[in-house]
mmCIF file of C-alpha atoms in Angstrom:
data_model
loop_
_atom_site.group_PDB
_atom_site.id
_atom_site.type_symbol
_atom_site.label_atom_id
_atom_site.label_comp_id
_atom_site.label_asym_id
_atom_site.label_seq_id
_atom_site.Cartn_x
_atom_site.Cartn_y
_atom_site.Cartn_z
ATOM 1 C CA MET A 1 -0.136 -0.061 -0.013
ATOM 2 C CA THR A 2 1.306 3.812 -0.932
ATOM 3 C CA GLY A 3 1.738 6.391 1.454
ATOM 4 C CA ASP A 4 -1.222 8.111 -0.595
ATOM 5 C CA ASP A 5 -3.096 5.190 -0.050
ATOM 6 C CA MET A 6 -2.996 4.811 3.506
ATOM 7 C CA THR A 7 -3.679 8.799 3.645
ATOM 8 C CA ARG A 8 -6.995 7.985 1.597
ATOM 9 C CA SER A 9 -7.658 4.909 4.169
ATOM 10 C CA GLN A 10 -7.182 7.232 7.484
ATOM 11 C CA VAL A 11 -10.164 9.392 9.183
ATOM 12 C CA LEU A 12 -10.114 12.162 11.784
ATOM 13 C CA ARG A 13 -13.223 11.007 14.442
ATOM 14 C CA VAL A 14 -14.880 12.590 17.023
ATOM 15 C CA LEU A 15 -14.218 11.026 20.609
ATOM 16 C CA SER A 16 -16.416 12.640 23.100
ATOM 17 C CA GLY A 17 -19.758 14.913 23.472
ATOM 18 C CA ARG A 18 -22.586 14.845 21.290
ATOM 19 C CA LEU A 19 -20.867 14.106 17.658
ATOM 20 C CA ALA A 20 -18.777 11.257 19.177
ATOM 21 C CA GLY A 21 -18.397 8.482 16.801
ATOM 22 C CA VAL A 22 -18.821 10.726 13.578
ATOM 23 C CA GLU A 23 -15.809 10.925 10.983
ATOM 24 C CA LYS A 24 -14.710 12.694 8.353
ATOM 25 C CA SER A 25 -11.902 11.031 5.587
ATOM 26 C CA LEU A 26 -8.913 13.033 5.748
ATOM 27 C CA PRO A 27 -7.131 13.773 2.187
ATOM 28 C CA ALA A 28 -3.675 12.820 0.884
ATOM 29 C CA GLY A 29 -2.367 15.996 1.476
ATOM 30 C CA GLY A 30 -3.447 19.793 2.338
ATOM 31 C CA THR A 31 -5.395 21.370 5.256
ATOM 32 C CA LEU A 32 -8.238 21.121 6.601
ATOM 33 C CA SER A 33 -9.802 24.008 8.921
ATOM 34 C CA ILE A 34 -11.747 22.774 12.394
ATOM 35 C CA GLY A 35 -13.633 24.971 14.197
ATOM 36 C CA HIS A 36 -17.575 26.366 15.072
ATOM 37 C CA GLU A 37 -18.289 28.446 12.222
ATOM 38 C CA TYR A 38 -20.063 26.732 9.097
ATOM 39 C CA TRP A 39 -17.561 27.776 6.904
ATOM 40 C CA GLN A 40 -15.120 25.349 8.361
ATOM 41 C CA ASP A 41 -14.439 21.868 7.372
ATOM 42 C CA VAL A 42 -14.853 20.347 10.637
ATOM 43 C CA VAL A 43 -17.699 22.275 12.116
ATOM 44 C CA LEU A 44 -18.215 21.528 15.912
ATOM 45 C CA ARG A 45 -21.364 23.121 16.661
ATOM 46 C CA ASP A 46 -20.676 23.366 20.221
ATOM 47 C CA PRO A 47 -20.553 26.273 22.361
ATOM 48 C CA ALA A 48 -17.051 25.619 24.342
ATOM 49 C CA VAL A 49 -15.814 25.583 20.874
ATOM 50 C CA LYS A 50 -17.080 29.061 19.721
ATOM 51 C CA GLY A 51 -14.014 31.370 18.950
ATOM 52 C CA THR A 52 -11.369 28.302 18.454
ATOM 53 C CA ALA A 53 -9.899 28.031 15.364
ATOM 54 C CA LEU A 54 -7.625 24.920 14.161
ATOM 55 C CA ASP A 55 -4.992 24.013 10.980
ATOM 56 C CA PHE A 56 -4.841 20.117 10.767
ATOM 57 C CA ALA A 57 -2.400 20.359 8.533
ATOM 58 C CA ILE A 58 -1.153 16.605 6.585
ATOM 59 C CA ASP A 59 2.043 16.718 4.682
ATOM 60 C CA GLY A 60 3.622 13.447 3.497
ATOM 61 C CA GLY A 61 3.924 11.313 6.714
ATOM 62 C CA THR A 62 3.465 14.123 9.111
ATOM 63 C CA THR A 63 0.304 15.663 10.497
ATOM 64 C CA ARG A 64 0.372 18.877 12.350
ATOM 65 C CA ILE A 65 -2.099 20.872 14.232
ATOM 66 C CA THR A 66 -1.681 24.590 14.674
ATOM 67 C CA VAL A 67 -4.105 27.087 16.794
ATOM 68 C CA LEU A 68 -5.313 29.826 14.245
ATOM 69 C CA SER A 69 -7.344 31.276 17.484
ATOM 70 C CA GLY A 70 -8.555 30.021 21.030
ATOM 71 C CA ALA A 71 -6.579 27.413 22.272
ATOM 72 C CA ALA A 72 -6.554 23.706 22.306
ATOM 73 C CA SER A 73 -5.117 20.716 24.162
ATOM 74 C CA LEU A 74 -2.186 17.867 23.463
ATOM 75 C CA LEU A 75 -1.236 15.429 25.675
ATOM 76 C CA GLY A 76 -2.045 17.450 29.132
ATOM 77 C CA SER A 77 -0.675 20.689 27.342
ATOM 78 C CA THR A 78 -2.400 24.259 26.005
ATOM 79 C CA LEU A 79 -1.659 25.071 22.437
ATOM 80 C CA ALA A 80 -2.467 28.604 22.739
ATOM 81 C CA ALA A 81 -3.210 30.697 19.566
ATOM 82 C CA GLY A 82 -0.179 30.279 17.028
ATOM 83 C CA GLU A 83 1.435 27.509 18.774
ATOM 84 C CA ALA A 84 1.759 24.109 16.626
ATOM 85 C CA ALA A 85 2.108 20.664 17.339
ATOM 86 C CA ILE A 86 2.961 17.319 15.424
ATOM 87 C CA LEU A 87 0.083 15.317 15.641
ATOM 88 C CA PRO A 88 0.607 11.254 16.211
ATOM 89 C CA PRO A 89 -2.465 8.921 15.412
ATOM 90 C CA TYR A 90 -4.814 7.565 17.847
ATOM 91 C CA VAL A 91 -3.738 10.272 20.092
ATOM 92 C CA PRO A 92 -6.412 12.696 20.783
ATOM 93 C CA PHE A 93 -6.456 16.268 20.853
ATOM 94 C CA THR A 94 -9.307 18.476 22.304
ATOM 95 C CA VAL A 95 -11.260 21.718 20.567
ATOM 96 C CA GLY A 96 -13.488 23.316 23.584
ATOM 97 C CA GLY A 97 -13.634 20.065 25.255
ATOM 98 C CA VAL A 98 -13.911 17.887 22.244
ATOM 99 C CA ALA A 99 -11.959 15.076 21.848
ATOM 100 C CA LEU A 100 -10.947 14.529 18.110
ATOM 101 C CA ALA A 101 -8.336 12.035 16.735
ATOM 102 C CA TYR A 102 -7.023 10.496 13.376
ATOM 103 C CA GLY A 103 -5.835 7.535 12.325
ATOM 104 C CA GLU A 104 -6.930 4.487 10.097
ATOM 105 C CA ALA A 105 -10.848 3.977 9.964
ATOM 106 C CA ALA A 106 -10.744 -0.213 10.543
ATOM 107 C CA SER A 107 -7.889 0.103 12.908
ATOM 108 C CA LEU A 108 -8.508 -1.533 16.530
ATOM 109 C CA ARG A 109 -6.311 1.525 18.149
ATOM 110 C CA TRP A 110 -9.179 3.565 18.353
ATOM 111 C CA ALA A 111 -10.216 1.480 21.366
ATOM 112 C CA ASP A 112 -7.070 2.810 23.196
ATOM 113 C CA ALA A 113 -7.851 6.331 21.943
ATOM 114 C CA GLY A 114 -11.360 6.116 23.433
ATOM 115 C CA GLY A 115 -9.807 5.555 26.633
ATOM 116 C CA LEU A 116 -7.294 7.951 26.529
ATOM 117 C CA ALA A 117 -10.346 10.409 25.330
ATOM 118 C CA ALA A 118 -12.410 9.418 28.331
ATOM 119 C CA ALA A 119 -9.728 9.984 30.538
ATOM 120 C CA LEU A 120 -9.357 13.600 29.794
ATOM 121 C CA PRO A 121 -11.184 15.927 32.419
ATOM 122 C CA GLU A 122 -14.212 17.355 31.737
ATOM 123 C CA PRO A 123 -14.423 20.961 30.069
ATOM 124 C CA PRO A 124 -14.956 23.545 32.472
ATOM 125 C CA THR A 125 -18.842 25.018 32.487
ATOM 126 C CA LEU A 126 -19.083 28.432 30.921
ATOM 127 C CA PRO A 127 -21.114 31.349 32.714
ATOM 128 C CA PRO A 128 -24.166 32.513 31.472
ATOM 129 C CA THR A 129 -23.712 34.957 28.482
ATOM 130 C CA LEU A 130 -25.661 38.442 28.973
ATOM 131 C CA GLN A 131 -28.182 37.297 26.454
ATOM 132 C CA ASP A 132 -28.556 34.249 28.485
ATOM 133 C CA GLN A 133 -29.198 36.302 31.636
ATOM 134 C CA ALA A 134 -31.400 38.697 30.232
ATOM 135 C CA MET A 135 -34.015 35.558 29.166
ATOM 136 C CA THR A 136 -34.053 34.467 31.839
ATOM 137 C CA LEU A 137 -34.914 38.072 33.814
ATOM 138 C CA ALA A 138 -37.331 38.701 31.346
ATOM 139 C CA ALA A 139 -38.776 34.885 31.650
ATOM 140 C CA ARG A 140 -39.377 36.084 35.598
ATOM 141 C CA MET A 141 -40.687 39.064 34.978
ATOM 142 C CA GLY A 142 -43.120 37.636 32.433
ATOM 143 C CA GLU A 143 -44.371 35.569 35.417
ATOM 144 C CA ARG A 144 -44.919 38.151 37.879
ATOM 145 C CA THR A 145 -46.773 40.567 35.144
ATOM 146 C CA GLY A 146 -50.199 39.177 36.458
ATOM 147 C CA ASP A 147 -48.929 40.030 40.019
ATOM 148 C CA PHE A 148 -48.553 43.555 38.996
ATOM 149 C CA LEU A 149 -51.372 43.767 37.002
ATOM 150 C CA ALA A 150 -53.823 42.241 39.957
ATOM 151 C CA GLY A 151 -52.533 44.224 42.642
ATOM 152 C CA TRP A 152 -52.332 47.622 40.811
ATOM 153 C CA ARG A 153 -48.816 48.315 41.831
ATOM 154 C CA LEU A 154 -48.475 51.491 39.596
ATOM 155 C CA PRO A 155 -45.022 52.214 40.347
ATOM 156 C CA THR A 156 -43.795 48.969 40.087
ATOM 157 C CA LEU A 157 -45.927 48.469 37.144
ATOM 158 C CA ALA A 158 -44.208 51.611 35.830
ATOM 159 C CA GLY A 159 -40.555 50.400 37.024
ATOM 160 C CA ALA A 160 -41.173 47.042 35.173
ATOM 161 C CA SER A 161 -42.246 49.109 31.989
ATOM 162 C CA ILE A 162 -39.190 50.776 31.484
ATOM 163 C CA LEU A 163 -37.519 47.223 31.599
ATOM 164 C CA LEU A 164 -39.821 45.991 29.174
ATOM 165 C CA VAL A 165 -39.095 48.560 26.862
ATOM 166 C CA ALA A 166 -35.128 47.574 27.144
ATOM 167 C CA ALA A 167 -35.890 43.812 26.505
ATOM 168 C CA ALA A 168 -37.799 45.053 23.813
ATOM 169 C CA ALA A 169 -35.053 46.564 22.187
ATOM 170 C CA ALA A 170 -33.394 42.916 22.318
ATOM 171 C CA GLY A 171 -35.474 40.453 20.589
ATOM 172 C CA PRO A 172 -34.493 37.251 22.022
ATOM 173 C CA ALA A 173 -35.717 39.039 26.028
ATOM 174 C CA MET A 174 -39.146 39.260 24.424
ATOM 175 C CA ASP A 175 -39.169 35.812 22.890
ATOM 176 C CA ALA A 176 -38.724 34.818 26.429
ATOM 177 C CA MET A 177 -41.572 36.315 27.900
ATOM 178 C CA GLY A 178 -43.691 35.473 25.021
ATOM 179 C CA PHE A 179 -44.686 39.061 24.187
ATOM 180 C CA THR A 180 -43.680 38.332 20.781
ATOM 181 C CA PRO A 181 -46.106 36.503 18.431
ATOM 182 C CA ASP A 182 -44.837 33.630 17.370
ATOM 183 C CA ARG A 183 -41.662 33.574 15.131
ATOM 184 C CA ALA A 184 -42.502 30.518 12.911
ATOM 185 C CA GLY A 185 -46.283 32.306 12.385
ATOM 186 C CA ARG A 186 -44.687 35.366 10.828
ATOM 187 C CA VAL A 187 -42.870 33.680 8.976
ATOM 188 C CA GLU A 188 -45.132 32.343 7.322
ATOM 189 C CA ARG A 189 -47.142 34.779 7.158
ATOM 190 C CA ALA A 190 -44.776 37.606 5.949
ATOM 191 C CA LEU A 191 -44.185 34.109 2.652
ATOM 192 C CA ASP A 192 -47.558 34.191 2.254
ATOM 193 C CA LYS A 193 -47.735 38.154 1.749
ATOM 194 C CA ALA A 194 -45.056 37.729 -0.936
ATOM 195 C CA GLY A 195 -47.094 34.969 -2.332
ATOM 196 C CA LEU A 196 -45.280 31.869 -1.928
ATOM 197 C CA THR A 197 -48.033 30.415 -0.177
ATOM 198 C CA ASP A 198 -46.792 26.274 -0.748
ATOM 199 C CA LEU A 199 -44.188 27.281 1.940
ATOM 200 C CA ARG A 200 -44.604 26.656 5.184
ATOM 201 C CA ALA A 201 -42.908 27.249 8.868
ATOM 202 C CA THR A 202 -42.372 25.414 11.423
ATOM 203 C CA THR A 203 -40.627 25.158 14.796
ATOM 204 C CA ASN A 204 -38.131 22.856 15.717
ATOM 205 C CA HIS A 205 -38.750 22.052 19.570
ATOM 206 C CA ALA A 206 -35.278 20.852 20.571
ATOM 207 C CA THR A 207 -33.429 23.972 19.006
ATOM 208 C CA ASN A 208 -36.305 26.550 18.691
ATOM 209 C CA ALA A 209 -35.057 26.976 15.356
ATOM 210 C CA VAL A 210 -37.324 27.843 12.573
ATOM 211 C CA ILE A 211 -37.242 25.671 9.608
ATOM 212 C CA VAL A 212 -38.653 26.993 5.907
ATOM 213 C CA ALA A 213 -39.834 23.527 3.907
ATOM 214 C CA GLY A 214 -42.223 23.179 0.884
ATOM 215 C CA VAL A 215 -41.383 23.200 -2.862
ATOM 216 C CA VAL A 216 -41.387 25.776 -4.998
ATOM 217 C CA ASN A 217 -41.668 26.113 -9.515
ATOM 218 C CA GLY A 218 -37.817 27.685 -9.669
ATOM 219 C CA GLU A 219 -34.775 29.055 -8.428
ATOM 220 C CA ALA A 220 -36.214 32.534 -8.512
ATOM 221 C CA ASP A 221 -38.876 31.631 -6.225
ATOM 222 C CA ARG A 222 -36.131 29.953 -3.747
ATOM 223 C CA VAL A 223 -34.352 33.201 -3.687
ATOM 224 C CA ARG A 224 -37.730 35.266 -3.262
ATOM 225 C CA ALA A 225 -38.051 33.205 -0.365
ATOM 226 C CA ASN A 226 -34.530 33.842 1.040
ATOM 227 C CA GLU A 227 -35.651 37.963 0.893
ATOM 228 C CA VAL A 228 -38.323 37.489 2.804
ATOM 229 C CA LEU A 229 -35.918 35.811 5.774
ATOM 230 C CA ARG A 230 -33.867 38.751 5.464
ATOM 231 C CA THR A 231 -36.858 41.335 5.919
ATOM 232 C CA VAL A 232 -38.740 39.713 8.624
ATOM 233 C CA ALA A 233 -35.458 39.310 10.710
ATOM 234 C CA VAL A 234 -35.916 36.043 11.945
ATOM 235 C CA PRO A 235 -32.829 33.602 11.940
ATOM 236 C CA ALA A 236 -34.601 30.733 9.711
ATOM 237 C CA GLN A 237 -33.300 27.556 7.930
ATOM 238 C CA LEU A 238 -34.318 27.107 4.370
ATOM 239 C CA ASP A 239 -35.264 24.275 2.926
ATOM 240 C CA VAL A 240 -37.094 24.498 0.087
ATOM 241 C CA GLN A 241 -36.757 22.440 -3.479
ATOM 242 C CA THR A 242 -37.697 23.545 -6.513
ATOM 243 C CA SER A 243 -39.364 22.107 -9.203
ATOM 244 C CA SER A 244 -36.588 20.757 -11.324
ATOM 245 C CA ASP A 245 -34.965 19.141 -7.775
ATOM 246 C CA LEU A 246 -37.684 16.916 -7.883
ATOM 247 C CA ALA A 247 -37.121 15.662 -11.123
ATOM 248 C CA GLN A 248 -33.711 15.138 -10.965
ATOM 249 C CA ALA A 249 -33.893 13.170 -8.047
ATOM 250 C CA SER A 250 -36.724 10.819 -9.898
ATOM 251 C CA ALA A 251 -34.017 10.633 -12.527
ATOM 252 C CA ASP A 252 -31.834 9.531 -9.844
ATOM 253 C CA ILE A 253 -34.121 6.694 -8.290
ATOM 254 C CA ALA A 254 -34.349 5.436 -11.501
ATOM 255 C CA ARG A 255 -30.529 5.420 -12.322
ATOM 256 C CA ILE A 256 -29.882 3.833 -9.205
ATOM 257 C CA ARG A 257 -31.950 0.834 -10.539
ATOM 258 C CA GLY A 258 -29.934 0.509 -13.511
ATOM 259 C CA LEU A 259 -32.320 2.725 -15.629
ATOM 260 C CA SER A 260 -31.672 5.355 -18.300
ATOM 261 C CA ALA A 261 -33.431 8.025 -16.942
ATOM 262 C CA ARG A 262 -34.321 11.851 -17.719
ATOM 263 C CA ALA A 263 -36.871 13.470 -16.022
ATOM 264 C CA ARG A 264 -38.398 17.182 -16.381
ATOM 265 C CA PRO A 265 -41.342 18.413 -13.809
ATOM 266 C CA ILE A 266 -44.443 19.389 -15.049
ATOM 267 C CA GLY A 267 -46.279 20.846 -12.748
ATOM 268 C CA ARG A 268 -44.737 22.100 -8.911
ATOM 269 C CA THR A 269 -44.748 18.679 -7.258
ATOM 270 C CA ASP A 270 -45.640 16.337 -10.695
ATOM 271 C CA VAL A 271 -42.396 15.260 -12.598
ATOM 272 C CA GLU A 272 -42.784 12.962 -15.982
ATOM 273 C CA LEU A 273 -40.171 10.331 -16.263
ATOM 274 C CA HIS A 274 -38.605 8.714 -19.159
ATOM 275 C CA THR A 275 -36.895 5.149 -18.448
ATOM 276 C CA SER A 276 -35.559 2.616 -20.176
ATOM 277 C CA PRO A 277 -37.964 -0.218 -20.894
ATOM 278 C CA LEU A 278 -39.646 -2.221 -18.153
ATOM 279 C CA THR A 279 -42.277 -4.554 -16.918
ATOM 280 C CA ALA A 280 -45.382 -3.475 -15.829
ATOM 281 C CA GLU A 281 -44.667 -4.848 -12.144
ATOM 282 C CA ALA A 282 -41.045 -2.859 -12.575
ATOM 283 C CA ARG A 283 -43.041 0.407 -13.908
ATOM 284 C CA ASP A 284 -45.751 0.067 -10.371
ATOM 285 C CA GLN A 285 -42.591 -0.416 -8.108
ATOM 286 C CA LEU A 286 -40.133 2.505 -10.049
ATOM 287 C CA VAL A 287 -43.748 4.803 -9.722
ATOM 288 C CA ASP A 288 -43.548 3.946 -5.552
ATOM 289 C CA ALA A 289 -40.129 4.329 -5.237
ATOM 290 C CA VAL A 290 -40.023 7.787 -6.853
ATOM 291 C CA LYS A 291 -43.052 8.893 -4.319
ATOM 292 C CA SER A 292 -41.316 6.877 -1.214
ATOM 293 C CA ASP A 293 -38.046 8.011 -1.303
ATOM 294 C CA VAL A 294 -38.926 11.461 -3.034
ATOM 295 C CA ARG A 295 -41.769 12.442 -0.441
ATOM 296 C CA GLU A 296 -42.565 15.786 -2.164
ATOM 297 C CA VAL A 297 -43.566 14.264 -5.347
ATOM 298 C CA GLY A 298 -47.077 14.412 -6.137
ATOM 299 C CA ARG A 299 -47.948 12.440 -9.742
ATOM 300 C CA VAL A 300 -45.136 10.654 -11.572
ATOM 301 C CA VAL A 301 -46.164 10.256 -15.648
ATOM 302 C CA LEU A 302 -44.099 6.908 -16.958
ATOM 303 C CA HIS A 303 -42.510 6.489 -20.345
ATOM 304 C CA ASP A 304 -40.690 3.561 -20.993
ATOM 305 C CA ASP A 305 -39.105 4.862 -24.099
ATOM 306 C CA LEU A 306 -35.570 5.131 -23.503
ATOM 307 C CA PRO A 307 -32.494 2.955 -24.842
ATOM 308 C CA PRO A 308 -31.629 0.316 -22.541
ATOM 309 C CA GLN A 309 -28.888 1.595 -19.781
ATOM 310 C CA PRO A 310 -25.028 1.315 -21.167
ATOM 311 C CA GLN A 311 -23.111 -1.160 -19.178
ATOM 312 C CA GLU A 312 -19.930 -0.348 -17.455
ATOM 313 C CA GLY A 313 -17.173 0.382 -20.117
ATOM 314 C CA GLU A 314 -19.449 1.178 -22.836
ATOM 315 C CA GLY A 315 -19.948 4.534 -21.964
ATOM 316 C CA GLY A 316 -22.353 4.708 -19.460
ATOM 317 C CA PRO A 317 -22.709 7.593 -17.034
ATOM 318 C CA VAL A 318 -20.275 7.778 -14.537
ATOM 319 C CA ARG A 319 -20.344 9.305 -10.862
ATOM 320 C CA THR A 320 -23.771 9.713 -10.600
ATOM 321 C CA VAL A 321 -25.679 8.962 -7.252
ATOM 322 C CA ALA A 322 -25.683 5.006 -8.535
ATOM 323 C CA ASP A 323 -21.983 4.839 -8.394
ATOM 324 C CA ALA A 324 -21.891 6.019 -4.345
ATOM 325 C CA THR A 325 -24.510 2.959 -3.983
ATOM 326 C CA LYS A 326 -24.245 0.199 -6.447
ATOM 327 C CA LYS A 327 -20.939 -1.187 -4.785
ATOM 328 C CA VAL A 328 -22.899 -1.517 -0.877
ATOM 329 C CA SER A 329 -23.298 -4.822 0.876
ATOM 330 C CA THR A 330 -24.216 -3.852 4.027
ATOM 331 C CA VAL A 331 -26.376 -0.777 6.046
ATOM 332 C CA VAL A 332 -25.839 -1.480 9.784
ATOM 333 C CA SER A 333 -27.948 0.678 12.012
ATOM 334 C CA GLY A 334 -26.433 1.150 15.721
ATOM 335 C CA ASP A 335 -24.933 4.268 16.930
ATOM 336 C CA PRO A 336 -23.114 5.027 15.117
ATOM 337 C CA ALA A 337 -24.492 3.555 11.745
ATOM 338 C CA TYR A 338 -22.408 3.099 8.684
ATOM 339 C CA ILE A 339 -22.994 1.773 5.505
ATOM 340 C CA GLN A 340 -20.618 -0.974 4.375
ATOM 341 C CA THR A 341 -18.893 -1.245 0.686
ATOM 342 C CA ALA A 342 -17.776 -4.842 -1.001
ATOM 343 C CA ASP A 343 -14.353 -4.265 -0.566
ATOM 344 C CA GLY A 344 -14.927 -3.773 2.893
ATOM 345 C CA ALA A 345 -14.781 -0.094 3.125
ATOM 346 C CA ARG A 346 -16.965 1.671 6.221
ATOM 347 C CA TYR A 347 -18.861 4.952 5.746
ATOM 348 C CA PHE A 348 -20.022 7.025 8.327
ATOM 349 C CA ALA A 349 -22.578 10.008 8.697
ATOM 350 C CA GLY A 350 -20.556 12.775 6.952
ATOM 351 C CA ALA A 351 -17.849 10.725 4.904
ATOM 352 C CA MET A 352 -17.301 11.164 1.346
ATOM 353 C CA MET A 353 -18.550 8.479 -0.956
ATOM 354 C CA PRO A 354 -15.690 7.824 -3.699
ATOM 355 C CA SER A 355 -18.497 9.355 -6.235
ATOM 356 C CA GLY A 356 -17.919 12.629 -4.496
ATOM 357 C CA HIS A 357 -21.792 12.460 -2.668
ATOM 358 C CA ARG A 358 -21.678 12.843 1.004
ATOM 359 C CA LEU A 359 -23.233 10.448 3.330
ATOM 360 C CA MET A 360 -25.853 12.749 5.262
ATOM 361 C CA GLY A 361 -27.042 10.186 7.375
ATOM 362 C CA ILE A 362 -28.832 6.373 7.630
ATOM 363 C CA GLU A 363 -32.263 5.783 9.168
ATOM 364 C CA GLY A 364 -32.870 2.270 9.390
ATOM 365 C CA GLN A 365 -32.577 0.718 5.629
ATOM 366 C CA SER A 366 -32.799 4.434 4.154
ATOM 367 C CA VAL A 367 -29.568 6.238 3.586
ATOM 368 C CA ARG A 368 -29.186 10.131 2.023
ATOM 369 C CA LEU A 369 -26.922 10.918 0.111
ATOM 370 C CA GLU A 370 -26.423 15.014 -0.979
ATOM 371 C CA LYS A 371 -24.331 16.177 -4.003
ATOM 372 C CA ASP A 372 -24.167 20.284 -4.925
ATOM 373 C CA GLY A 373 -26.718 21.140 -2.477
ATOM 374 C CA ARG A 374 -29.055 18.776 -3.789
ATOM 375 C CA GLU A 375 -30.586 15.758 -1.390
ATOM 376 C CA ILE A 376 -31.559 11.981 -2.148
ATOM 377 C CA ARG A 377 -32.737 9.357 0.020
ATOM 378 C CA VAL A 378 -31.961 6.016 -1.058
ATOM 379 C CA THR A 379 -34.152 2.515 0.464
ATOM 380 C CA PHE A 380 -31.856 -0.612 0.296
#
């Protein structure tokens, strides 16, 4: 095995915290950025990581970490901003209390790395931020407002009003008191007013984030939805697909089954799908698979009028979603779940498949893949 082959089989794995088990395949060379921000290559959305950034550099047989901001720990020593250290494989380093290490994906030495990570001291509890303190105060005031009104304590109420005005300048405090309308409802009303009536806004109660989801006719509508979110000034996640996205995902479902396929939208959620010849039973199975795996699709108009799919080596399409899954031998549910290919390689959530598809998640026998911003669900 060459040095490059060894590097390609290596991964960077999270050993502690809620992301434990998540890993990222390492390139043969180059530098990865690790930190709290979404633009970084390895994103650790833990409050203790905020403000910390590291470079993880691979150069031949040497791996080096450099702290750009904040601090990291390695073998009991603290690395401050501007400091660097050579990193041996399977030796944990910590970023904000989150332990990581790198090594061969299938090595038995990960058990030793996990033991070292478990022996690391717990990170100190961060003090509450000013925003946290404001929200706590606001919530307590909200509980007492009824008492103020019932007792007609006008001087006290007047004093409270001053505090409420100050809290109104800080949106999070007003949310804590329940004095503002439901944020998801506010977003949805703004979307309806903009003519985007097919989009719905909901609140993820686990994260208190607003999620806007649905299907729009084209990219212009998706851009318009994003502009609406900026106008209402409510942080939200945009999970919106276009009609073309649904058509392309439907064609991918057919290609996974070894068919030639192309598709086009014939309505907001309706798709016309052309494939190579099918039996009557296979037609029904394909339509069911499209509606099951691309859940936003409404009606599928299927025409099996394309030539058969060329065999590999005969000019057939390459680097499609089919390439990402055709060698999958096992889907293993567990914690963490992973898929195993015929050559024995294992891919965990977040890993990059050889085809360029990213493995987004595994739910039972369903696998979610993403490439170029488009996500597809495949059921094995």
